[in-house]
Coordinates of C-alpha atoms in Angstrom, one line a residue:
M1080 CA -28.4 -20.9 23.5
A1081 CA -31.5 -19.1 24.7
Q1082 CA -33.7 -21.2 27.1
Y1083 CA -36.9 -22.1 25.3
Y1084 CA -38.5 -23.3 28.6
S1085 CA -37.9 -23.1 32.2
R1086 CA -37.5 -26.6 33.8
R1087 CA -37.5 -25.0 37.3
N1088 CA -40.9 -23.3 36.5
L1089 CA -42.3 -26.5 35.2
N1090 CA -41.2 -28.4 38.3
F1091 CA -42.7 -25.8 40.6
L1092 CA -46.0 -26.1 38.8
L1093 CA -46.0 -29.8 38.4
Y1094 CA -44.9 -30.9 41.9
E1095 CA -45.5 -27.9 44.1
V1096 CA -48.6 -26.3 42.9
F1097 CA -50.5 -29.2 41.5
N1098 CA -48.9 -32.1 43.3
A1099 CA -48.9 -34.4 40.2
T1100 CA -47.7 -37.3 42.0
E1101 CA -51.0 -37.4 44.1
L1102 CA -52.6 -38.6 40.8
T1103 CA -50.7 -41.9 41.2
H1104 CA -53.0 -42.8 44.1
Y1105 CA -55.6 -43.4 41.5
P1106 CA -55.4 -47.1 40.3
Y1107 CA -55.3 -46.0 36.7
Y1108 CA -52.1 -44.1 37.3
N1109 CA -50.6 -46.1 40.1
A1110 CA -47.8 -47.5 37.8
H1111 CA -46.2 -44.0 37.9
D1112 CA -44.2 -41.9 40.3
R1113 CA -42.0 -38.7 40.1
E1114 CA -39.1 -40.8 38.6
T1115 CA -41.2 -42.0 35.6
F1116 CA -42.5 -38.5 35.2
D1117 CA -39.0 -37.0 35.2
M1118 CA -37.6 -39.6 33.0
T1119 CA -40.2 -38.9 30.3
I1120 CA -39.7 -35.2 30.6
D1121 CA -35.9 -35.7 30.2
A1122 CA -36.3 -37.9 27.2
V1123 CA -38.5 -35.3 25.4
T1124 CA -36.2 -32.4 26.5
Q1125 CA -33.3 -34.4 24.9
I1126 CA -35.1 -34.7 21.5
G1127 CA -36.0 -31.0 21.9
D1128 CA -32.3 -30.0 22.5
T1129 CA -30.7 -32.2 19.9
I1130 CA -33.2 -32.6 17.0
M1131 CA -35.8 -29.8 17.2
F1132 CA -34.4 -26.6 18.6
P1133 CA -31.2 -26.4 16.6
H1134 CA -33.3 -26.7 13.4
F1135 CA -35.9 -24.2 14.2
R1136 CA -35.0 -21.6 11.6
D1137 CA -34.0 -24.2 9.1
L1138 CA -37.5 -25.7 8.8
D1139 CA -39.0 -22.3 8.4
R1140 CA -36.5 -21.3 5.5
N1141 CA -36.8 -24.7 3.8
Q1142 CA -40.6 -25.2 3.4
P1143 CA -42.4 -28.2 2.2
E1144 CA -42.7 -28.4 -1.5
L1145 CA -45.4 -30.1 -3.8
K1146 CA -44.0 -31.3 -7.1
N1147 CA -45.5 -33.8 -9.5
G1148 CA -48.1 -34.8 -6.8
K1149 CA -45.3 -35.5 -4.2
V1150 CA -44.6 -33.6 -1.0
T1151 CA -41.2 -33.2 0.4
V1152 CA -40.4 -31.9 3.8
H1153 CA -37.3 -31.1 5.8
P1154 CA -35.3 -34.5 6.4
K1155 CA -35.1 -33.7 10.1
V1156 CA -38.8 -34.5 10.3
G1157 CA -38.0 -38.2 9.6
E1158 CA -35.4 -38.2 12.2
Y1159 CA -37.8 -36.7 14.7
L1160 CA -40.5 -39.1 14.0
K1161 CA -38.2 -42.1 14.4
A1162 CA -36.8 -40.7 17.6
M1163 CA -40.3 -40.1 19.1
G1164 CA -41.6 -43.5 17.9
D1165 CA -38.7 -45.5 19.0
A1166 CA -38.8 -44.0 22.5
G1167 CA -42.5 -44.6 22.8
L1168 CA -43.2 -40.9 23.1
I1169 CA -46.1 -40.4 20.6
G1170 CA -48.6 -42.3 22.7
T1171 CA -47.6 -41.4 26.2
G1172 CA -51.2 -40.6 27.2
F1173 CA -52.6 -43.8 25.7
S1174 CA -53.5 -46.7 28.0
F1175 CA -51.1 -49.6 28.3
E1176 CA -53.7 -51.8 26.5
D1177 CA -53.5 -49.4 23.4
G1178 CA -49.7 -49.4 23.5
G1179 CA -49.1 -46.1 25.4
Q1180 CA -47.6 -45.2 28.8
Q1181 CA -50.8 -44.3 30.5
L1182 CA -49.3 -41.0 31.8
P1183 CA -51.5 -38.4 33.4
E1184 CA -52.6 -35.7 31.0
I1185 CA -51.0 -33.1 33.2
V1186 CA -47.7 -34.7 32.4
N1187 CA -48.5 -35.7 28.8
S1188 CA -49.6 -32.1 27.9
I1189 CA -46.4 -30.6 29.1
L1190 CA -44.5 -32.9 27.0
G1191 CA -46.2 -31.3 24.0
F1192 CA -45.4 -27.9 25.6
I1193 CA -41.7 -28.7 25.6
L1194 CA -41.7 -30.0 22.0
M1195 CA -43.6 -27.1 20.6
A1196 CA -41.3 -24.6 22.6
A1197 CA -38.4 -26.2 20.9
N1198 CA -39.7 -26.2 17.5
N1199 CA -43.4 -25.7 16.7
G1200 CA -42.6 -26.4 13.1
M1201 CA -42.5 -30.2 14.0
M1202 CA -46.1 -30.6 15.2
Y1203 CA -46.4 -33.9 13.4
T1204 CA -46.6 -36.3 16.4
G1205 CA -49.3 -34.3 18.1
L1206 CA -51.5 -34.7 14.9
T1207 CA -50.7 -38.5 14.9
S1208 CA -51.6 -38.9 18.4
G1209 CA -55.0 -37.2 18.1
A1210 CA -55.8 -39.3 15.1
A1211 CA -54.8 -42.5 16.7
R1212 CA -56.8 -41.7 19.9
L1213 CA -59.8 -41.5 17.8
I1214 CA -59.2 -45.0 16.3
A1215 CA -58.3 -46.4 19.7
S1216 CA -61.4 -45.0 21.3
F1217 CA -64.2 -45.5 18.8
A1218 CA -63.1 -47.9 16.0
S1219 CA -63.5 -51.7 15.7
E1220 CA -60.9 -54.0 17.2
E1221 CA -59.7 -54.9 13.7
L1222 CA -59.1 -51.3 12.8
K1223 CA -57.3 -50.6 16.1
Q1224 CA -55.0 -53.6 15.5
T1225 CA -54.3 -52.4 11.9
Y1226 CA -53.5 -48.7 12.5
V1227 CA -52.7 -47.7 16.1
E1228 CA -49.4 -49.5 16.6
K1229 CA -47.8 -48.1 13.5
M1230 CA -49.0 -44.6 14.1
L1231 CA -47.7 -44.6 17.6
G1232 CA -44.4 -46.1 16.4
G1233 CA -44.0 -43.1 14.1
K1234 CA -44.1 -45.0 10.9
W1235 CA -47.6 -43.7 9.9
Q1236 CA -48.6 -40.1 10.1
G1237 CA -52.1 -39.3 11.3
T1238 CA -54.3 -36.2 10.3
M1239 CA -57.6 -34.7 11.2
A1240 CA -59.5 -34.0 7.9
L1241 CA -62.5 -31.8 8.8
T1242 CA -62.4 -28.6 6.8
E1243 CA -63.8 -28.2 3.2
P1244 CA -63.7 -25.1 1.1
Q1245 CA -67.3 -24.2 2.0
A1246 CA -67.3 -25.7 5.6
G1247 CA -64.9 -24.2 8.0
S1248 CA -66.4 -23.5 11.4
S1249 CA -69.7 -24.6 9.9
L1250 CA -69.2 -28.2 9.8
S1251 CA -72.8 -28.9 9.1
D1252 CA -72.1 -27.9 5.5
I1253 CA -69.6 -30.8 4.8
T1254 CA -70.3 -32.5 1.4
T1255 CA -67.7 -35.2 1.2
S1256 CA -69.6 -38.2 0.5
A1257 CA -69.3 -41.9 1.5
T1258 CA -70.9 -44.6 -0.6
P1259 CA -71.2 -48.1 1.0
Q1260 CA -69.4 -51.0 -0.8
A1261 CA -70.1 -54.7 -0.7
D1262 CA -66.8 -55.3 1.1
G1263 CA -67.8 -53.2 4.1
S1264 CA -65.7 -50.2 3.0
Y1265 CA -67.0 -46.9 1.7
R1266 CA -66.2 -45.0 -1.6
I1267 CA -65.1 -41.6 -0.5
K1268 CA -65.4 -38.5 -2.7
G1269 CA -64.8 -34.8 -2.0
Q1270 CA -62.2 -32.2 -1.0
K1271 CA -60.5 -31.3 2.2
V1272 CA -58.5 -28.1 2.9
F1273 CA -55.8 -26.9 5.4
I1274 CA -55.0 -30.5 6.4
S1275 CA -51.8 -30.2 8.4
A1276 CA -49.2 -32.9 7.6
G1277 CA -51.7 -34.0 5.0
D1278 CA -49.0 -35.5 2.8
H1279 CA -45.2 -35.8 3.1
D1280 CA -42.2 -38.1 2.3
Q1281 CA -40.8 -38.8 5.8
C1282 CA -43.2 -41.6 6.8
E1283 CA -44.6 -44.8 5.2
N1284 CA -48.3 -43.8 5.1
I1285 CA -50.7 -41.0 5.9
I1286 CA -53.9 -42.0 7.8
H1287 CA -56.6 -39.4 7.6
L1288 CA -59.4 -39.3 10.1
M1289 CA -62.1 -37.9 7.8
L1290 CA -65.6 -36.5 8.2
A1291 CA -68.0 -37.4 5.4
R1292 CA -71.7 -38.1 4.8
I1293 CA -73.0 -41.5 4.0
D1294 CA -75.3 -41.5 1.1
G1295 CA -78.9 -40.6 2.4
A1296 CA -77.6 -39.3 5.7
P1297 CA -79.6 -36.7 7.5
K1298 CA -78.8 -33.0 6.9
G1299 CA -76.6 -31.0 9.2
T1300 CA -74.3 -32.3 11.9
K1301 CA -76.4 -35.2 12.7
G1302 CA -75.5 -36.9 9.4
I1303 CA -71.8 -36.7 9.6
S1304 CA -69.7 -40.0 10.0
L1305 CA -66.1 -40.6 10.7
F1306 CA -63.8 -42.6 8.3
I1307 CA -60.2 -43.9 8.3
V1308 CA -58.9 -42.9 4.8
P1309 CA -55.3 -43.9 4.2
K1310 CA -53.0 -42.6 1.5
Y1311 CA -52.0 -46.2 0.7
R1312 CA -54.1 -49.3 1.3
L1313 CA -52.7 -52.2 3.3
D1314 CA -51.6 -53.9 0.1
G1315 CA -49.4 -50.9 -0.8
T1316 CA -51.5 -49.6 -3.6
E1317 CA -52.5 -45.9 -3.8
N1318 CA -56.0 -45.0 -2.4
D1319 CA -56.9 -42.3 -4.8
V1320 CA -56.1 -39.5 -2.3
T1321 CA -54.5 -36.7 -4.3
S1322 CA -52.4 -33.7 -3.1
T1323 CA -53.8 -31.0 -5.3
G1324 CA -52.4 -28.0 -3.4
I1325 CA -50.2 -26.8 -0.7
Y1326 CA -50.8 -23.6 1.2
H1327 CA -48.0 -21.1 1.6
K1328 CA -48.4 -20.0 5.2
L1329 CA -47.5 -17.1 7.4
G1330 CA -45.9 -19.3 10.0
Q1331 CA -45.5 -22.9 11.2
R1332 CA -44.0 -23.5 7.8
G1333 CA -42.2 -26.8 8.7
V1334 CA -45.7 -28.6 8.5
P1335 CA -47.4 -28.7 5.0
A1336 CA -51.0 -27.6 5.0
M1337 CA -52.6 -29.6 2.1
H1338 CA -55.5 -29.3 -0.2
L1339 CA -56.6 -32.9 -0.8
T1340 CA -59.0 -34.5 -3.3
M1341 CA -60.4 -37.8 -2.8
G1342 CA -62.0 -40.0 -5.5
D1343 CA -60.8 -38.4 -8.8
R1344 CA -60.7 -42.0 -10.1
D1345 CA -63.6 -43.1 -8.1
D1346 CA -61.4 -45.4 -6.2
C1347 CA -60.9 -43.8 -2.8
H1348 CA -61.8 -46.1 0.0
G1349 CA -62.6 -45.4 3.6
W1350 CA -63.4 -47.4 6.7
L1351 CA -66.2 -46.3 9.1
V1352 CA -65.0 -45.5 12.7
G1353 CA -67.8 -46.5 15.1
E1354 CA -71.4 -46.0 14.2
P1355 CA -72.8 -44.1 11.3
H1356 CA -73.8 -40.4 11.7
R1357 CA -71.8 -40.0 15.0
G1358 CA -68.6 -38.7 13.5
L1359 CA -68.9 -35.3 15.0
N1360 CA -69.9 -36.7 18.4
Y1361 CA -66.6 -38.7 18.4
M1362 CA -64.6 -35.8 17.2
F1363 CA -66.1 -33.5 20.0
Q1364 CA -65.2 -36.1 22.6
M1365 CA -61.6 -35.6 21.6
M1366 CA -61.8 -31.9 21.4
N1367 CA -60.8 -31.1 24.9
E1368 CA -57.4 -32.8 24.5
A1369 CA -56.9 -31.1 21.2
R1370 CA -57.8 -27.6 22.5
I1371 CA -55.6 -28.0 25.5
G1372 CA -52.8 -29.0 23.0
V1373 CA -53.4 -25.8 21.0
G1374 CA -53.3 -23.7 24.1
M1375 CA -50.0 -25.4 25.0
T1376 CA -48.6 -24.6 21.5
G1377 CA -49.5 -21.0 22.1
V1378 CA -47.8 -20.7 25.5
A1379 CA -44.9 -22.8 24.2
I1380 CA -44.2 -20.4 21.4
A1381 CA -44.6 -17.5 23.9
S1382 CA -42.1 -19.2 26.2
A1383 CA -39.5 -19.5 23.5
A1384 CA -40.0 -15.9 22.7
Y1385 CA -39.7 -14.9 26.3
G1386 CA -36.4 -16.9 26.6
A1387 CA -35.0 -15.2 23.6
S1388 CA -36.0 -11.6 24.6
L1389 CA -34.9 -12.1 28.1
Q1390 CA -31.4 -13.2 27.0
Y1391 CA -31.2 -10.3 24.6
A1392 CA -32.2 -7.8 27.4
K1393 CA -29.6 -9.0 29.7
E1394 CA -26.8 -8.7 27.1
R1395 CA -27.8 -5.5 25.1
P1396 CA -26.4 -2.2 26.6
Q1397 CA -28.2 0.8 25.6
S1398 CA -28.5 4.4 27.2
R1399 CA -28.6 5.2 30.9
R1400 CA -31.2 5.2 33.7
L1401 CA -33.9 7.9 33.2
N1402 CA -32.6 9.8 36.2
E1403 CA -29.0 9.8 34.8
K1404 CA -29.7 10.6 31.1
S1405 CA -27.3 13.6 31.2
A1406 CA -24.4 11.6 32.8
L1407 CA -22.9 10.8 29.3
D1408 CA -19.5 9.8 30.9
S1409 CA -21.2 6.9 32.8
P1410 CA -21.4 3.5 30.9
Q1411 CA -24.6 2.3 29.2
I1412 CA -26.7 -0.2 31.1
P1413 CA -28.2 -3.4 30.0
I1414 CA -31.7 -2.7 28.7
I1415 CA -33.2 -5.1 31.2
Q1416 CA -32.7 -2.3 33.8
H1417 CA -35.0 0.1 31.9
P1418 CA -38.6 0.2 33.5
D1419 CA -40.4 -0.1 30.2
V1420 CA -38.3 -3.1 29.1
K1421 CA -38.8 -4.8 32.5
R1422 CA -42.5 -4.2 32.1
M1423 CA -42.5 -6.0 28.7
L1424 CA -40.5 -8.8 30.3
L1425 CA -42.7 -9.1 33.3
L1426 CA -45.8 -9.2 31.0
Q1427 CA -44.3 -12.0 29.1
K1428 CA -43.4 -14.0 32.2
A1429 CA -46.9 -13.3 33.6
I1430 CA -48.6 -14.6 30.5
V1431 CA -46.4 -17.6 30.0
E1432 CA -46.3 -18.9 33.5
G1433 CA -49.9 -18.0 34.2
S1434 CA -51.1 -19.6 31.0
L1435 CA -49.1 -22.7 31.6
S1436 CA -50.6 -23.0 35.1
L1437 CA -54.1 -22.6 33.7
L1438 CA -53.5 -25.4 31.1
M1439 CA -52.1 -27.7 33.9
E1440 CA -55.1 -27.0 35.9
T1441 CA -57.4 -28.0 33.2
A1442 CA -55.4 -31.1 32.3
R1443 CA -55.5 -32.1 36.1
C1444 CA -59.3 -31.8 35.8
A1445 CA -59.2 -34.1 32.8
D1446 CA -57.1 -36.7 34.8
I1447 CA -59.3 -36.7 37.9
A1448 CA -62.4 -36.9 35.7
H1449 CA -61.0 -39.9 33.9
A1450 CA -59.3 -41.8 36.9
S1451 CA -61.7 -41.2 39.8
E1452 CA -64.0 -43.9 40.9
D1453 CA -66.1 -41.4 43.0
P1454 CA -69.2 -40.4 40.9
E1455 CA -69.4 -36.9 42.6
E1456 CA -65.7 -36.2 42.2
K1457 CA -65.8 -37.5 38.7
E1458 CA -68.8 -35.2 37.7
K1459 CA -67.2 -32.2 39.5
Y1460 CA -63.9 -32.4 37.6
H1461 CA -65.6 -33.3 34.3
L1462 CA -67.8 -30.1 34.5
M1463 CA -64.8 -28.0 35.5
L1464 CA -62.9 -29.4 32.4
E1465 CA -65.8 -28.5 30.2
L1466 CA -65.8 -24.9 31.5
L1467 CA -62.1 -24.4 31.5
T1468 CA -61.3 -26.0 28.1
P1469 CA -62.4 -23.0 26.0
V1470 CA -60.6 -20.6 28.3
A1471 CA -57.4 -22.8 28.3
K1472 CA -57.5 -22.8 24.5
T1473 CA -58.1 -19.0 24.1
Y1474 CA -56.2 -17.1 26.8
P1475 CA -52.8 -18.7 26.0
T1476 CA -53.1 -18.2 22.3
E1477 CA -54.5 -14.7 22.3
M1478 CA -52.3 -13.5 25.1
G1479 CA -49.5 -15.6 23.8
L1480 CA -49.5 -13.4 20.7
V1481 CA -49.4 -10.4 22.9
A1482 CA -46.4 -11.8 24.8
V1483 CA -44.5 -12.6 21.6
S1484 CA -45.2 -9.1 20.3
N1485 CA -43.7 -7.7 23.4
G1486 CA -40.7 -10.0 23.1
L1487 CA -40.1 -8.7 19.5
Q1488 CA -40.4 -5.2 20.8
V1489 CA -37.7 -5.7 23.5
L1490 CA -35.3 -6.4 20.6
G1491 CA -36.3 -3.2 18.8
G1492 CA -35.3 -3.2 15.2
Y1493 CA -33.4 -6.3 15.6
G1494 CA -36.6 -8.2 16.5
F1495 CA -37.9 -7.3 13.0
T1496 CA -35.0 -9.0 11.3
E1497 CA -34.3 -12.7 10.5
D1498 CA -31.1 -12.6 12.5
F1499 CA -33.2 -13.2 15.7
P1500 CA -36.0 -15.8 16.2
L1501 CA -38.6 -13.3 17.3
E1502 CA -40.1 -12.5 13.8
Q1503 CA -40.6 -16.2 13.1
L1504 CA -42.2 -16.9 16.5
Y1505 CA -44.5 -13.9 15.9
R1506 CA -45.5 -15.4 12.6
D1507 CA -45.8 -18.9 14.0
I1508 CA -48.1 -18.1 16.9
R1509 CA -50.7 -16.2 14.8
I1510 CA -52.5 -19.4 13.8
T1511 CA -53.1 -20.6 17.2
P1512 CA -56.2 -18.3 18.0
I1513 CA -57.7 -19.7 14.7
Y1514 CA -57.4 -23.4 14.6
E1515 CA -59.3 -26.0 16.6
G1516 CA -62.1 -23.5 16.9
T1517 CA -61.5 -19.7 16.5
T1518 CA -61.6 -17.3 19.5
G1519 CA -65.1 -16.3 18.6
I1520 CA -66.3 -20.0 18.5
Q1521 CA -64.6 -20.7 21.9
S1522 CA -66.2 -17.5 23.4
Q1523 CA -69.7 -18.5 22.2
D1524 CA -69.1 -21.9 23.7
L1525 CA -68.0 -20.5 27.0
L1526 CA -70.9 -18.1 27.6
G1527 CA -73.5 -19.7 25.4
R1528 CA -73.0 -23.3 26.6
K1529 CA -70.6 -23.9 29.5
M1530 CA -71.9 -21.1 31.8
T1531 CA -75.4 -22.3 31.4
M1532 CA -75.1 -26.1 31.4
K1533 CA -76.6 -28.1 34.2
G1534 CA -78.0 -24.9 35.8
G1535 CA -74.6 -23.3 36.1
K1536 CA -73.0 -26.2 38.1
P1537 CA -69.6 -26.0 36.3
A1538 CA -69.2 -22.3 37.3
Q1539 CA -70.3 -23.1 40.9
Y1540 CA -67.5 -25.8 41.2
L1541 CA -65.0 -23.4 39.6
F1542 CA -65.8 -20.5 41.8
G1543 CA -65.7 -22.8 44.8
E1544 CA -62.0 -23.7 43.9
V1545 CA -61.2 -20.0 43.5
A1546 CA -62.7 -19.4 47.0
K1547 CA -60.4 -22.0 48.4
T1548 CA -57.4 -20.2 47.0
I1549 CA -58.6 -16.8 48.3
A1550 CA -59.0 -18.3 51.8
E1551 CA -55.5 -19.7 51.7
A1552 CA -54.1 -16.4 50.5
E1553 CA -55.8 -14.6 53.4
T1554 CA -53.7 -16.5 55.8
H1555 CA -50.6 -14.7 54.7
E1556 CA -50.4 -10.9 55.5
N1557 CA -48.6 -9.9 52.3
L1558 CA -51.2 -11.8 50.1
K1559 CA -54.3 -10.4 51.8
P1560 CA -54.7 -7.4 49.5
Y1561 CA -54.5 -9.7 46.5
A1562 CA -57.0 -12.1 47.9
Q1563 CA -59.4 -9.2 48.3
K1564 CA -58.8 -8.1 44.7
L1565 CA -59.6 -11.6 43.4
K1566 CA -62.7 -11.8 45.6
A1567 CA -63.9 -8.5 44.1
E1568 CA -62.9 -9.7 40.6
L1569 CA -65.0 -12.9 41.1
A1570 CA -68.0 -10.9 42.2
R1571 CA -67.6 -8.5 39.2
L1572 CA -67.6 -11.5 36.8
Q1573 CA -70.7 -13.0 38.4
E1574 CA -72.5 -9.6 38.2
V1575 CA -71.7 -9.4 34.4
T1576 CA -72.8 -13.1 33.9
M1577 CA -76.1 -12.3 35.6
A1578 CA -76.6 -9.1 33.6
L1579 CA -76.3 -11.2 30.3
M1580 CA -78.4 -14.2 31.3
P1581 CA -81.8 -12.5 30.7
Y1582 CA -81.1 -12.2 27.1
A1583 CA -80.6 -16.0 26.8
M1584 CA -83.7 -16.7 28.8
Q1585 CA -85.7 -14.3 26.4
G1586 CA -84.3 -16.2 23.4
D1587 CA -82.4 -13.2 22.1
I1588 CA -79.2 -15.3 21.5
E1589 CA -77.7 -12.7 19.2
R1590 CA -77.8 -10.1 21.9
F1591 CA -76.6 -12.6 24.5
L1592 CA -73.5 -13.6 22.5
M1593 CA -72.9 -10.3 20.8
D1594 CA -69.8 -9.6 23.0
A1595 CA -68.9 -13.1 23.9
T1596 CA -65.2 -12.6 22.9
L1597 CA -65.1 -9.6 25.5
Y1598 CA -66.7 -12.0 28.0
M1599 CA -64.0 -14.6 27.4
E1600 CA -61.3 -11.9 27.7
M1601 CA -62.7 -10.9 31.1
F1602 CA -63.1 -14.6 32.2
G1603 CA -59.6 -15.4 31.1
I1604 CA -58.0 -12.5 33.0
S1605 CA -59.9 -13.5 36.2
T1606 CA -59.0 -17.2 35.8
V1607 CA -55.3 -16.5 35.3
A1608 CA -55.4 -14.0 38.3
W1609 CA -56.6 -17.1 40.3
Q1610 CA -53.7 -19.1 39.0
W1611 CA -51.2 -16.5 40.0
L1612 CA -52.6 -16.1 43.4
K1613 CA -52.4 -20.0 43.8
Q1614 CA -48.7 -19.9 42.8
A1615 CA -48.0 -17.0 45.2
V1616 CA -49.7 -18.9 48.0
V1617 CA -47.3 -21.9 47.5
A1618 CA -44.3 -19.5 47.1
Q1619 CA -45.0 -17.6 50.2
R1620 CA -45.6 -20.8 52.1
T1621 CA -42.3 -22.2 51.0
I1622 CA -40.5 -19.1 52.0
V1623 CA -41.9 -19.2 55.5
T1624 CA -41.5 -22.9 56.1
Q1625 CA -38.3 -23.8 54.3
N1626 CA -36.4 -20.6 54.5
P1627 CA -34.8 -21.0 51.0
D1628 CA -31.8 -18.7 50.0
G1629 CA -29.9 -17.8 46.9
E1630 CA -31.5 -18.7 43.5
E1631 CA -34.2 -20.6 45.2
L1632 CA -35.3 -17.5 47.3
A1633 CA -35.1 -15.4 44.1
F1634 CA -37.3 -17.9 42.3
Y1635 CA -40.1 -17.8 44.9
E1636 CA -39.9 -14.1 45.4
G1637 CA -40.1 -13.8 41.6
K1638 CA -43.4 -15.7 41.7
I1639 CA -44.9 -13.2 44.2
H1640 CA -43.6 -10.2 42.4
T1641 CA -45.0 -11.4 39.0
M1642 CA -48.4 -12.1 40.8
K1643 CA -48.4 -8.5 41.9
F1644 CA -47.6 -7.3 38.5
F1645 CA -50.5 -9.3 37.0
F1646 CA -52.9 -7.8 39.6
H1647 CA -51.8 -4.3 39.1
Y1648 CA -51.3 -4.3 35.3
E1649 CA -53.7 -6.9 33.8
V1650 CA -56.6 -7.3 36.3
P1651 CA -57.7 -3.6 36.1
K1652 CA -58.6 -4.3 32.4
T1653 CA -61.6 -6.1 33.5
L1654 CA -63.2 -2.9 34.8
G1655 CA -63.6 -1.5 31.3
L1656 CA -64.7 -4.9 30.0
A1657 CA -67.5 -5.1 32.7
V1658 CA -68.7 -1.6 31.6
R1659 CA -68.9 -2.6 28.0
L1660 CA -70.6 -6.0 28.7
K1661 CA -73.4 -4.4 30.7
D1662 CA -73.8 -1.5 28.4
N1663 CA -77.2 -1.6 26.6
E1664 CA -75.9 0.1 23.4
V1665 CA -76.0 -2.4 20.6
L1666 CA -73.6 -1.4 17.8
T1667 CA -72.6 -4.7 16.1
I1668 CA -76.0 -6.2 15.5
A1669 CA -77.7 -5.7 12.2
T1670 CA -80.4 -3.0 12.2
E1671 CA -82.7 -1.7 9.5
K1672 CA -80.3 1.0 8.6
E1673 CA -77.0 -0.8 8.1
V1674 CA -73.8 1.1 9.0
I1675 CA -71.6 1.2 5.9
L1676 CA -68.1 -0.1 6.9

């Protein structure tokens, strides 16, 4: 069985690079230690190994079906939900008070990584957790008591019902209506599309966290409220939520994406979460977690692809070394020994392990921002979280797609067939740069909001942390050249940022954000370069101080080698990006004479 994730790498990042056990010094996390972290990771891995990974292909080939208004999904989904609920693994990041385990997000997020690497077609529990967290955070005590326990127990499915046919990224155009009723509920009427896990037969109820407009609400995003809209009411009667369509998707086929209609019989009831007109505010407060989760899904799929292609490359004999092509009497060699194949494998490793490090860095910021009682420390890590979140969502998904493509390429023609998992992983990962905010939206958020907020304070904090890593690397002779490269990279990124800022100050937002996606690409490469240098510092220090041998020495040397690969193969791409971003030639903004495409 191919390894869908590396426990050794995970332990390295969790305990050696990020020292996750230090978080237990904060009172909020002091019930935990390495033993509880490892026990939870072991439990999730057991579910991944026994229930999820063996049925990865089966869920893809036996897709959800909508017949006579009922949605059926693979029966293994029910087994998975029960296993996760019984083990208390759906709400691991929730507080003890809300029925969770109060684990740090850096641990909680990697549980999602393991599950999605095993089988991203079973993304049901992540959706439930996100919906339940909205209820736990913002709903009345009565609603919390009614819904959260059964959702975290795996009995009730949760969804996030935002998108409408005319309102995708533009949520200000939502038209689903909510009419107040005498009993305190609201009559809901409208349509929602692309609702993942929006209906299925492997749970007792579906709980939609739905955005809608109360009658008479202000236009735009300021008039949007959040409601709990269950499939079945508490008395067991249907709530006039109809599954009117199911989307046939390119990938992630184990989870139904539904078209829902509410109020066909004018009998769909919803219950307000929090205050009227604050629905989008509530949603956005939960977006950091959701976007880290999507980033984790991207790197998880890439991790599974890397494991499969690495195994194939070790086992597949083909041709001879380039310097020995004419020696036909010599045996063929495993393709892992060919430089181009090794390049593709190293690229996958660099993307997967660099992305995972970035995501764990971001999750650690969330943990400190949440748990710290020091106002200055709290602000610092909150602002770093705000800045890193769009990058942590985008780089692992965009580059994860590149990694999976390279994994498929390693297999050659076999990668294009259903006999190997790469073609499915390639289909599965394609959605990740789209949902929870497309790459374009994330890029505009990074450059247009996060780099300018609070006078650039988030960037100052981040660059200060990068400078610390550079200083540490400079104490190791073999890492000095890479410390200098990262220092130059940081200066280049700051130069580009300063070149763009005048457009924002002049109010020319279209010009300012015209190439925001390219800015995101540059920022992502620079940030992951930082993560790789940080890993290399730990690896080099361990080699010097602990003198490891055998597989352990190979592991640490592999970290340093992959860091060098990233700096020599990926970092140079920012040179061209910088040239483009500073170029005054405007080619994508509308002019009087439109270019006919």
